[in-house]
Short mmCIF file of C-alpha atoms in Angstrom, two decimals:
data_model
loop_
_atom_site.label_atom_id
_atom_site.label_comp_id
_atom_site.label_asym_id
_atom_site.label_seq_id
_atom_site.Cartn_x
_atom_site.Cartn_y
_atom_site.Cartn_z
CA UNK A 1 -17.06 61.88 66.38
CA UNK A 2 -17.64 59.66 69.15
CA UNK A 3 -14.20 59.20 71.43
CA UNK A 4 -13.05 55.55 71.98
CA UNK A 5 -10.23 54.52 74.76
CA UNK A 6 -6.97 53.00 73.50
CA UNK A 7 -7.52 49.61 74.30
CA UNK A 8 -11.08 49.58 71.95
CA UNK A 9 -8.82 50.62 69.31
CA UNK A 10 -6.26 48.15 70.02
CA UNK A 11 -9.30 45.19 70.08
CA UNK A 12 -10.71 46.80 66.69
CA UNK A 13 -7.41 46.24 64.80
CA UNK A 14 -6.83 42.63 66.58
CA UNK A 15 -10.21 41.67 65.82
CA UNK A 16 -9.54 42.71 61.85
CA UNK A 17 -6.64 40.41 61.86
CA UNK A 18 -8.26 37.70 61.78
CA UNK A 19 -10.85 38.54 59.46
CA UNK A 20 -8.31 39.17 56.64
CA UNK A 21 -6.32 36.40 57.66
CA UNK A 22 -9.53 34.40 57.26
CA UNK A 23 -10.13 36.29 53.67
CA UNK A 24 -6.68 35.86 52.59
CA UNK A 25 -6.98 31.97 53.48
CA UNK A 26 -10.17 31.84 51.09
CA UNK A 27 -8.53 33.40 48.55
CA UNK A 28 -5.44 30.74 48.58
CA UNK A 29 -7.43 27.94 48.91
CA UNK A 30 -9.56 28.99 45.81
CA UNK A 31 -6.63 29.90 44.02
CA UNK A 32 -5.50 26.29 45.06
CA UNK A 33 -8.72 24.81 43.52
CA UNK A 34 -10.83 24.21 46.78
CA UNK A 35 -14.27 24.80 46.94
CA UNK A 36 -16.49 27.27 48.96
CA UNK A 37 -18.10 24.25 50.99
CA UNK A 38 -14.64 22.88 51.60
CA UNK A 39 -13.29 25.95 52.87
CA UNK A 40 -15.89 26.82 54.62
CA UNK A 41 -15.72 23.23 56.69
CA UNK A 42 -12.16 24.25 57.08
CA UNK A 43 -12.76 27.19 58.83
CA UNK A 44 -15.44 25.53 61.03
CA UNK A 45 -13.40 23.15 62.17
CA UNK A 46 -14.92 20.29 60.68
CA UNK A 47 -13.23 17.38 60.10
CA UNK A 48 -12.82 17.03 56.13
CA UNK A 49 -12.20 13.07 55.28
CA UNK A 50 -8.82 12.12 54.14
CA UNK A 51 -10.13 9.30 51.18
CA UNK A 52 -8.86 10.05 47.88
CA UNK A 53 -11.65 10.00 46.01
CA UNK A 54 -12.67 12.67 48.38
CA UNK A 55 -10.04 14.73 48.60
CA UNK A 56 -9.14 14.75 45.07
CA UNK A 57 -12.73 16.31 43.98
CA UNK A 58 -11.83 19.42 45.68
CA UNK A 59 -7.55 19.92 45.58
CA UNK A 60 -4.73 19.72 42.92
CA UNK A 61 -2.59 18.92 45.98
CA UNK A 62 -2.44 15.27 45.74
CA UNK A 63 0.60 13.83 46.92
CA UNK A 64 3.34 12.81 44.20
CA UNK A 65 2.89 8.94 44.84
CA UNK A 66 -0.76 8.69 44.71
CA UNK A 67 -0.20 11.12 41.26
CA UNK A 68 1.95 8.09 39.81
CA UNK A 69 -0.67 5.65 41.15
CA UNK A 70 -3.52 7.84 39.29
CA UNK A 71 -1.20 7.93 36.11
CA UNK A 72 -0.21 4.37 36.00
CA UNK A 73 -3.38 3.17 36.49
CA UNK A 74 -5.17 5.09 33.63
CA UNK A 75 -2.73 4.50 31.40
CA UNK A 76 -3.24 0.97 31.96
CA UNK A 77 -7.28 1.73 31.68
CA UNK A 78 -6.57 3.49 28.29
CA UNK A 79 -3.18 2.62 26.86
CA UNK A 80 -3.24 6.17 25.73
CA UNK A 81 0.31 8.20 26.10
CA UNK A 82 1.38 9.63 29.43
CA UNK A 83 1.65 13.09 28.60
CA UNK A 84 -2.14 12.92 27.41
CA UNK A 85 -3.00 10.72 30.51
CA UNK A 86 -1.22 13.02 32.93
CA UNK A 87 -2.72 16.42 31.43
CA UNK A 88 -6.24 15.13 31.63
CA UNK A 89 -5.91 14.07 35.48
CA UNK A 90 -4.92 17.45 36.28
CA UNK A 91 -7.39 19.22 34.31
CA UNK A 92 -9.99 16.78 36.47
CA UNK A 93 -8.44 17.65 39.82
CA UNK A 94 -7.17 14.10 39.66
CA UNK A 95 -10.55 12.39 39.54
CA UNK A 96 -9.49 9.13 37.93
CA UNK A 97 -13.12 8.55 36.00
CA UNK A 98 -13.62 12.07 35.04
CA UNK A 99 -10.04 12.12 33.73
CA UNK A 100 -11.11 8.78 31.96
CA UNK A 101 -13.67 10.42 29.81
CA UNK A 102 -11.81 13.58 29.12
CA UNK A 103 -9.13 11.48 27.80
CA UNK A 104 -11.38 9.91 25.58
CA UNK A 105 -13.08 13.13 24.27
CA UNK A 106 -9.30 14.19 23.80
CA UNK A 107 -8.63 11.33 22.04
CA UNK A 108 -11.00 11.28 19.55
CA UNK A 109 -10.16 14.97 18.23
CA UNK A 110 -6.39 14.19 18.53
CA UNK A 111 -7.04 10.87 16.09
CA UNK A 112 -8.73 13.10 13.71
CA UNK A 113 -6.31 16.16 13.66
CA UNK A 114 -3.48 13.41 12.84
CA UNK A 115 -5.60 11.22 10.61
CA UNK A 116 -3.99 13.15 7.37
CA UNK A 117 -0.06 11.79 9.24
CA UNK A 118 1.77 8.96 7.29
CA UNK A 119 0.87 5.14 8.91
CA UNK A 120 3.10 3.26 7.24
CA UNK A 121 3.84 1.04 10.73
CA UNK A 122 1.59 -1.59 11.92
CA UNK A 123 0.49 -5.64 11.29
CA UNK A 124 -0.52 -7.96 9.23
CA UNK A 125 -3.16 -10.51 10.62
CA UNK A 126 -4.82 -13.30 8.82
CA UNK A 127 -8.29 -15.33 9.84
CA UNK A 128 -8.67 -18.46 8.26
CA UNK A 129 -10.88 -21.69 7.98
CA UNK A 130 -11.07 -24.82 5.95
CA UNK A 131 -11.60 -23.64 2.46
CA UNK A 132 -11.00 -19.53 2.94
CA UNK A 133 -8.58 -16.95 4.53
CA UNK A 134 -8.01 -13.48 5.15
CA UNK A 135 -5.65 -11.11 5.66
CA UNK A 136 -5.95 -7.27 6.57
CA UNK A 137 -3.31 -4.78 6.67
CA UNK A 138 -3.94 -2.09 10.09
CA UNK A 139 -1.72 0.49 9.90
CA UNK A 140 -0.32 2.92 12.41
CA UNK A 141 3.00 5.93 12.88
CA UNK A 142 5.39 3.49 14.72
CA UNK A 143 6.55 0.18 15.74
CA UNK A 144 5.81 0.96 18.97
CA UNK A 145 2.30 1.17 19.12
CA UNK A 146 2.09 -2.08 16.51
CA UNK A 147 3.36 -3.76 19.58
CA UNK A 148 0.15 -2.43 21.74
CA UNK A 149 -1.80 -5.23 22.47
CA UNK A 150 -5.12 -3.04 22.03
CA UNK A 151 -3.68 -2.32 18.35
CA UNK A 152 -3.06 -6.07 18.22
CA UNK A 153 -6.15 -7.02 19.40
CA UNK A 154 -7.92 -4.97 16.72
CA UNK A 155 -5.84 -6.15 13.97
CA UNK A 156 -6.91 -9.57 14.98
CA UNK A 157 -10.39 -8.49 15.00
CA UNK A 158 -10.51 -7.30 11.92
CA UNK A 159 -9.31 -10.00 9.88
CA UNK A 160 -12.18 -12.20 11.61
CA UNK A 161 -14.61 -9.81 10.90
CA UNK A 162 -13.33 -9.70 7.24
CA UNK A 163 -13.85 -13.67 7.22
CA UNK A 164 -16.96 -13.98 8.74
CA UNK A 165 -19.02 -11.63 6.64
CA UNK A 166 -17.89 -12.69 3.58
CA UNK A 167 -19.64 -16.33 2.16
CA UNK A 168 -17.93 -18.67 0.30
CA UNK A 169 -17.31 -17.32 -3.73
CA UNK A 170 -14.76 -15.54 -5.06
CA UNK A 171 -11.85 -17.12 -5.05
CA UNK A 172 -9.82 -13.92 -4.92
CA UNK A 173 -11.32 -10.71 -3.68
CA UNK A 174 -9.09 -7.36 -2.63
CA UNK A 175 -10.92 -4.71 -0.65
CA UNK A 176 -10.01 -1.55 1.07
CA UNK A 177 -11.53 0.54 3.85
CA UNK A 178 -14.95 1.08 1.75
CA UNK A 179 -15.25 -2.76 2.37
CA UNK A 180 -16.48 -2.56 6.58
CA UNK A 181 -18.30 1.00 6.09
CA UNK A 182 -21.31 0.75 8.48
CA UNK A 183 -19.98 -2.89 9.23
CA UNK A 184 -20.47 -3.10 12.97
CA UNK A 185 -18.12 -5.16 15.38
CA UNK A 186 -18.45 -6.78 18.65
CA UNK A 187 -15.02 -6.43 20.92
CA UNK A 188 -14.05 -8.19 24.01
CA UNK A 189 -11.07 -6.96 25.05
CA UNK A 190 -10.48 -4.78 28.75
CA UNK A 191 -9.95 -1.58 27.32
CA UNK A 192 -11.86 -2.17 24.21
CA UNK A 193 -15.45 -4.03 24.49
CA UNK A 194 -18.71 -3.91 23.42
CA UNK A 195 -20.38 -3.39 19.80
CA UNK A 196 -19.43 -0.65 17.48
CA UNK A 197 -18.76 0.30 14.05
CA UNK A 198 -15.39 -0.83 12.42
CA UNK A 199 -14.57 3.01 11.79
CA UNK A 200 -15.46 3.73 15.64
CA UNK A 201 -13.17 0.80 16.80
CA UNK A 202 -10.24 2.00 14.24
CA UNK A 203 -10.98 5.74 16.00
CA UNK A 204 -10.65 4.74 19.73
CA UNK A 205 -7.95 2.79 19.26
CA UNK A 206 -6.23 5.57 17.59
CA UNK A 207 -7.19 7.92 20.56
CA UNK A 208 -5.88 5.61 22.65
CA UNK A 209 -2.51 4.89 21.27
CA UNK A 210 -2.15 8.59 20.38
CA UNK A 211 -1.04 8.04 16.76
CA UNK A 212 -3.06 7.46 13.38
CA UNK A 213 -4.34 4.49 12.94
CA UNK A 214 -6.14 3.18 9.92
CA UNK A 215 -7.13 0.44 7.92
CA UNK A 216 -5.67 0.34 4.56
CA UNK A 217 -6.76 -2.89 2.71
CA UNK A 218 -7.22 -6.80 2.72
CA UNK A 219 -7.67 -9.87 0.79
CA UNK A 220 -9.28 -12.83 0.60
CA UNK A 221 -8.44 -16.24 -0.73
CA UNK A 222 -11.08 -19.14 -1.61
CA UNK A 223 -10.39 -22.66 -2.70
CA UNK A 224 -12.88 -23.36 -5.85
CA UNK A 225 -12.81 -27.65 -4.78
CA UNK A 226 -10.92 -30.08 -2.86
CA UNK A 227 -7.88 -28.20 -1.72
CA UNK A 228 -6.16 -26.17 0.84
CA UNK A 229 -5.69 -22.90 2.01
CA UNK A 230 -2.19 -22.07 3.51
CA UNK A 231 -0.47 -19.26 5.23
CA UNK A 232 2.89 -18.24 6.72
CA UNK A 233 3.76 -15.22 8.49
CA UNK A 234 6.87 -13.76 9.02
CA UNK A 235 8.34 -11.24 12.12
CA UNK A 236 5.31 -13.12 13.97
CA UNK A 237 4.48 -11.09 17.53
CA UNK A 238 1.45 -14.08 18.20
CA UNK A 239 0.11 -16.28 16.07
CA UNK A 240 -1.81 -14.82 13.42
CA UNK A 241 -0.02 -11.65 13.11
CA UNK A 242 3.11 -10.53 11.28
CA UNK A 243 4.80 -7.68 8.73
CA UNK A 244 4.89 -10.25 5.80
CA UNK A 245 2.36 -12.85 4.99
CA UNK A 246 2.43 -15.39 2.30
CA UNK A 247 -0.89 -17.05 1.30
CA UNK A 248 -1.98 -19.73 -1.11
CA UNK A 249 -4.82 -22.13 -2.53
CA UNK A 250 -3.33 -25.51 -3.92
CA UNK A 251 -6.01 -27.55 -5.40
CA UNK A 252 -6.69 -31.68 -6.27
CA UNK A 253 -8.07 -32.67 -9.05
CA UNK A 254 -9.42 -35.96 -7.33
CA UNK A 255 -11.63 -34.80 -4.55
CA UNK A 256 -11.09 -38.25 -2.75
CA UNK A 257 -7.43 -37.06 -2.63
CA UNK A 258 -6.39 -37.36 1.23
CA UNK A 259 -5.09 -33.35 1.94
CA UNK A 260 -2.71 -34.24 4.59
CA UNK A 261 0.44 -33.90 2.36
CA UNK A 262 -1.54 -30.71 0.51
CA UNK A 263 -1.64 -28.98 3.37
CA UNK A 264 2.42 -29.86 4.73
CA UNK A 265 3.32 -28.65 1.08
CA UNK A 266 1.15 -25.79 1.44
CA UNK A 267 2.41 -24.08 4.12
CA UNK A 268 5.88 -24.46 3.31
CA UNK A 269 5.30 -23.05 -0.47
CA UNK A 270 3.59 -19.91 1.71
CA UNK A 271 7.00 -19.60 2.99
CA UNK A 272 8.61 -19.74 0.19
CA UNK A 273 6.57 -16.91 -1.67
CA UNK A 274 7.38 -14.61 1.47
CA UNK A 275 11.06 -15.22 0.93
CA UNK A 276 10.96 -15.64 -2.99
CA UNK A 277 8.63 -12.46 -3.99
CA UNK A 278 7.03 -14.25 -6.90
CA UNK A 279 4.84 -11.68 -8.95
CA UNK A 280 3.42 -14.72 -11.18
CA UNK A 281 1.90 -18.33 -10.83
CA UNK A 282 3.35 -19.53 -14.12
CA UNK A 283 5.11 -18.29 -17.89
CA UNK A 284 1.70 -18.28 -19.58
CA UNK A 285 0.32 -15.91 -16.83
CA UNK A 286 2.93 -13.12 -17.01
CA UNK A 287 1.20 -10.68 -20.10
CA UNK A 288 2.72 -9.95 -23.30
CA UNK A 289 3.42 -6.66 -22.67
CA UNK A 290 5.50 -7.41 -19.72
CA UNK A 291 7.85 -9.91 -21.26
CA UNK A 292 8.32 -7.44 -24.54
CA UNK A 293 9.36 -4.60 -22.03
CA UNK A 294 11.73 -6.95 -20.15
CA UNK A 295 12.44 -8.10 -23.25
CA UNK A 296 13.53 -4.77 -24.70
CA UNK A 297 15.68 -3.46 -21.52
CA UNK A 298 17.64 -7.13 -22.26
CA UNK A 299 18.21 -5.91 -25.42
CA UNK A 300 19.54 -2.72 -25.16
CA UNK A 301 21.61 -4.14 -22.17
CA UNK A 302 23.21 -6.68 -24.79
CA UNK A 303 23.70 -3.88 -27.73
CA UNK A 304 26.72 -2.60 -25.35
CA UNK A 305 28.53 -5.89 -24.87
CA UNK A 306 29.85 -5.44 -28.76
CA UNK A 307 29.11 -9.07 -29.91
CA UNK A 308 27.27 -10.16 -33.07
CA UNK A 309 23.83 -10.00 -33.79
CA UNK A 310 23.34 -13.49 -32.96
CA UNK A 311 25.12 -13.66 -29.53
CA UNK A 312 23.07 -10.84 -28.67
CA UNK A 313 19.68 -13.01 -29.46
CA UNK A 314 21.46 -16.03 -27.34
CA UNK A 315 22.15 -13.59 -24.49
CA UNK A 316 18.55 -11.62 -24.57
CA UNK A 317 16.90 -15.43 -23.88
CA UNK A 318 18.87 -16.66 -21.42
CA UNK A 319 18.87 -13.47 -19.22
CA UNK A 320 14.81 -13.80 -20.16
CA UNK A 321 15.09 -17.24 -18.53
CA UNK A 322 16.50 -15.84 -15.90
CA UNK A 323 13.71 -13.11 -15.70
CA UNK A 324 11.35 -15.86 -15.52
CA UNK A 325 13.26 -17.57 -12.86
CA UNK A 326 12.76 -14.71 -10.68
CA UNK A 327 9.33 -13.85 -10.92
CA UNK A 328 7.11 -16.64 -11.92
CA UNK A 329 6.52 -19.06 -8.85
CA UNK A 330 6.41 -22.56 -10.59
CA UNK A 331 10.14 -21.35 -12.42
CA UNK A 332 11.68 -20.26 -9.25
CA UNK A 333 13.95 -22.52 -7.46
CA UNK A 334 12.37 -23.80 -4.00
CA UNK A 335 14.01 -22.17 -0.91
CA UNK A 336 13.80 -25.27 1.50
CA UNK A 337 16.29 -26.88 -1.34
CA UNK A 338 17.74 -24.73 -4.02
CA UNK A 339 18.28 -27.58 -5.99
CA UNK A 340 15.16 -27.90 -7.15
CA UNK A 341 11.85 -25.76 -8.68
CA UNK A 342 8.24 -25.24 -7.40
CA UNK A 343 7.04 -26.57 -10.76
CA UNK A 344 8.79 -30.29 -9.77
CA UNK A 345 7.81 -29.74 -5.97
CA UNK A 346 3.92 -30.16 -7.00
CA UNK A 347 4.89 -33.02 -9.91
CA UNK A 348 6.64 -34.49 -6.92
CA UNK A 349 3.43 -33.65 -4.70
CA UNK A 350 1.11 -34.86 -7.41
CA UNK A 351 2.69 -38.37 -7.49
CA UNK A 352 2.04 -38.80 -3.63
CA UNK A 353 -1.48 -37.87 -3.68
CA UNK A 354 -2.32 -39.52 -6.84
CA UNK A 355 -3.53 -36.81 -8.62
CA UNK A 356 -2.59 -33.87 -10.01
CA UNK A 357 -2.10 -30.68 -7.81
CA UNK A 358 -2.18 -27.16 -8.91
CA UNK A 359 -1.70 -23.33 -7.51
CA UNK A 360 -5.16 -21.50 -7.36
CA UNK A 361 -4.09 -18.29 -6.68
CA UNK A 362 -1.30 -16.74 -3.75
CA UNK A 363 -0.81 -13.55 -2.29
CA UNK A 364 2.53 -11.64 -0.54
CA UNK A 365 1.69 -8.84 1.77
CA UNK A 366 4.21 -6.29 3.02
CA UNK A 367 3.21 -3.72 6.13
CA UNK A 368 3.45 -0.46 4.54
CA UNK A 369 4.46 -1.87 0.97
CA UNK A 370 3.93 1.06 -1.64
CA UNK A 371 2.61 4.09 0.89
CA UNK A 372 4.16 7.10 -0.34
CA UNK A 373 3.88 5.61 -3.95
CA UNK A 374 0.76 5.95 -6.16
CA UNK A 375 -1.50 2.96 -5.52
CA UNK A 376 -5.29 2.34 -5.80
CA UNK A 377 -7.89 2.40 -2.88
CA UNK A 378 -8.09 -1.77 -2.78
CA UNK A 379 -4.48 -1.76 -2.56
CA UNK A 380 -4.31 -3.38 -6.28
CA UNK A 381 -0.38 -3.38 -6.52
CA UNK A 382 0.56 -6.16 -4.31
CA UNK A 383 -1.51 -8.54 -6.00
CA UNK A 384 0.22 -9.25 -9.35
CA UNK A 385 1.19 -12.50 -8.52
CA UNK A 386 -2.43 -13.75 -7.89
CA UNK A 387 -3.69 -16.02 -11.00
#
């Protein structure tokens, strides 16, 4: 065995040191998420730039103020929830555009894992012209997100969309989510452009927000001949959208009947059928079946009271009256002045115009009316009041 003086042994050991010091470096830097090529500039002594777009490529280790930059300003990019934004710009090293399309990718399978969650949040928003309006029903978990402007925006969207690819006929046509299958879209909004399927828009949107959100249902209202179409919405965040929405056709028979006064009357009988609930236009439109079964619970009411057979007939017709009063809209008395009906508001109306003027049809829409409850695809049940 070859001999070797003390101080070779002494350089041998103080020439190790800094080899392991130099492996133990690599070994924390990798565990720190740096790169070979990094750390080997490092150890080179070259200068490694200090930009962030650099420096966040190749370490976690980006100071806590440029993290809350990175946050806020993806969250702004994506309106998607913090938690979600945060985790995907640390799984990305903090590369803002990587992070940007993880989030998406993330998105999308989180919107379809909570796609089976109750949406009974959300808005109302109603597209109209001259002779035709819509109104579509976007639901989502909570109040908060209705109040999203992307969720907004889309709401808005949708009731265009609804509007513009349906031609003039019907005068009164529900539809539910089966109505804009394959029905593409084109969006202009920052965080939400470009052309797409309805179902893809409803999707990202729902990615974004972190929630389920979903279409449920719409309707459309026509006028058949010279008349109006009117709407009023109610808990209004912009115009156009709200969580109730009252809608109705009045109609001249004259079609040289200026619509000025139509339309004032209009809007403020929309009102009224927010505040009023009417399920019918008129007596002779509320079915047989329904007035013998309201009929029926009046009677057994009036069997307790104890009176004779004859005040019990006088008491089941007026409280019928009153039935009537309640539900039909021409017998229900007018909410800008209780003293007097919807029935004498159009005589009143007719007179004016010179001619007589009629309800087509109306509709009441509640966000997240009936969810929970049986109901049918086209969202059938809030319609009874339609003629």
């Amino acid at each position: 065995m070859p001999s070797c003086s003390i101080y070779e042994m002494a350089w041998g050991q103080g020439a190790r040191r800094p080899i392991l010091g130099l492996l133990l470096r690599a070994q924390q830097q990798a565990a720190r998420g740096y790169s070979s090529s990094a750390f080997q500039a490092r150890t080179a002594g070259t200068h490694v730039p200090q930009n962030a777009a650099f420096f966040r490529r190749f370490s976690s280790e980006v100071p806590a103020s440029e993290q809350m930059n990175l946050i806020k300003q993806l969250r702004e990019r994506t309106s998607a929830p913090i938690k979600d934004v945060k985790a995907s710009l640390v799984t990305c090293n903090w590369d803002i555009e990587a992070a940007q399309k993880d989030l998406r990718k993330r998105g999308v399978v989180l919107a379809a894992k909570k796609s089976s969650r109750t949406a009974a949040e959300g808005l109302l928003a109603i597209a109209q012209d001259e002779k035709r309006a819509a109104v579509v029903e976007l639901n989502c978990e909570t109040d908060f997100v209705a109040r999203n402007d992307v969720f907004q925006y889309l709401a808005a969207s949708l009731a265009k969309k609804a509007l513009s690819a349906k031609g003039p006929g019907e005068l009164f046509l529900p539809f539910g989510p089966e109505y804009f299958e394959n029905m593409s879209i084109n969006l202009d909004h920052p965080k939400l452009s470009g052309e797409t399927t309805v179902q893809s828009a409803v999707t990202e949107v729902a990615a974004m927000v972190g929630e389920n959100v979903k279409f449920r249902r719409g309707f459309m209202l026509s006028t058949s001949a010279h008349g109006v179409v009117s709407s009023y919405m109610h808990t209004c965040p912009q115009p156009g959208l709200g969580r109730i929405a009252g809608l109705v056709t009045l109609e001249a028979e004259d079609s040289s009947a200026l619509l000025d006064a139509v339309k004032e009357v209009g809007s403020s009988i929309a009102m009224h059928i927010v505040a009023a609930k009417p399920l019918f236009v008129s007596k002779e439109l509320v079915s047989a079946a329904a007035v013998e079964n309201e009929r029926e619970i009046l009677r057994t009411q009036a069997q307790s009271s104890g009176k004779s057979q004859m005040a019990m007939d006088k008491m089941v017709e007026g409280r019928l009256r009153k039935y009537f009063e309640e539900v039909v809209l021409m017998e229900q008395k007018y909410v800008v002045n209780d003293s007097t009906n919807i029935k004498t508001v159009l005589n009143d109306l007719s007179k004016e115009v010179g001619c007589k003027v009629t309800v087509g049809n109306f509709i009441r829409m509640e966000v997240g009316e009936g969810i929970g409850r049986s109901e049918t695809a086209d969202g059938s049940e809030a319609v009874a009041g339609a003629a």
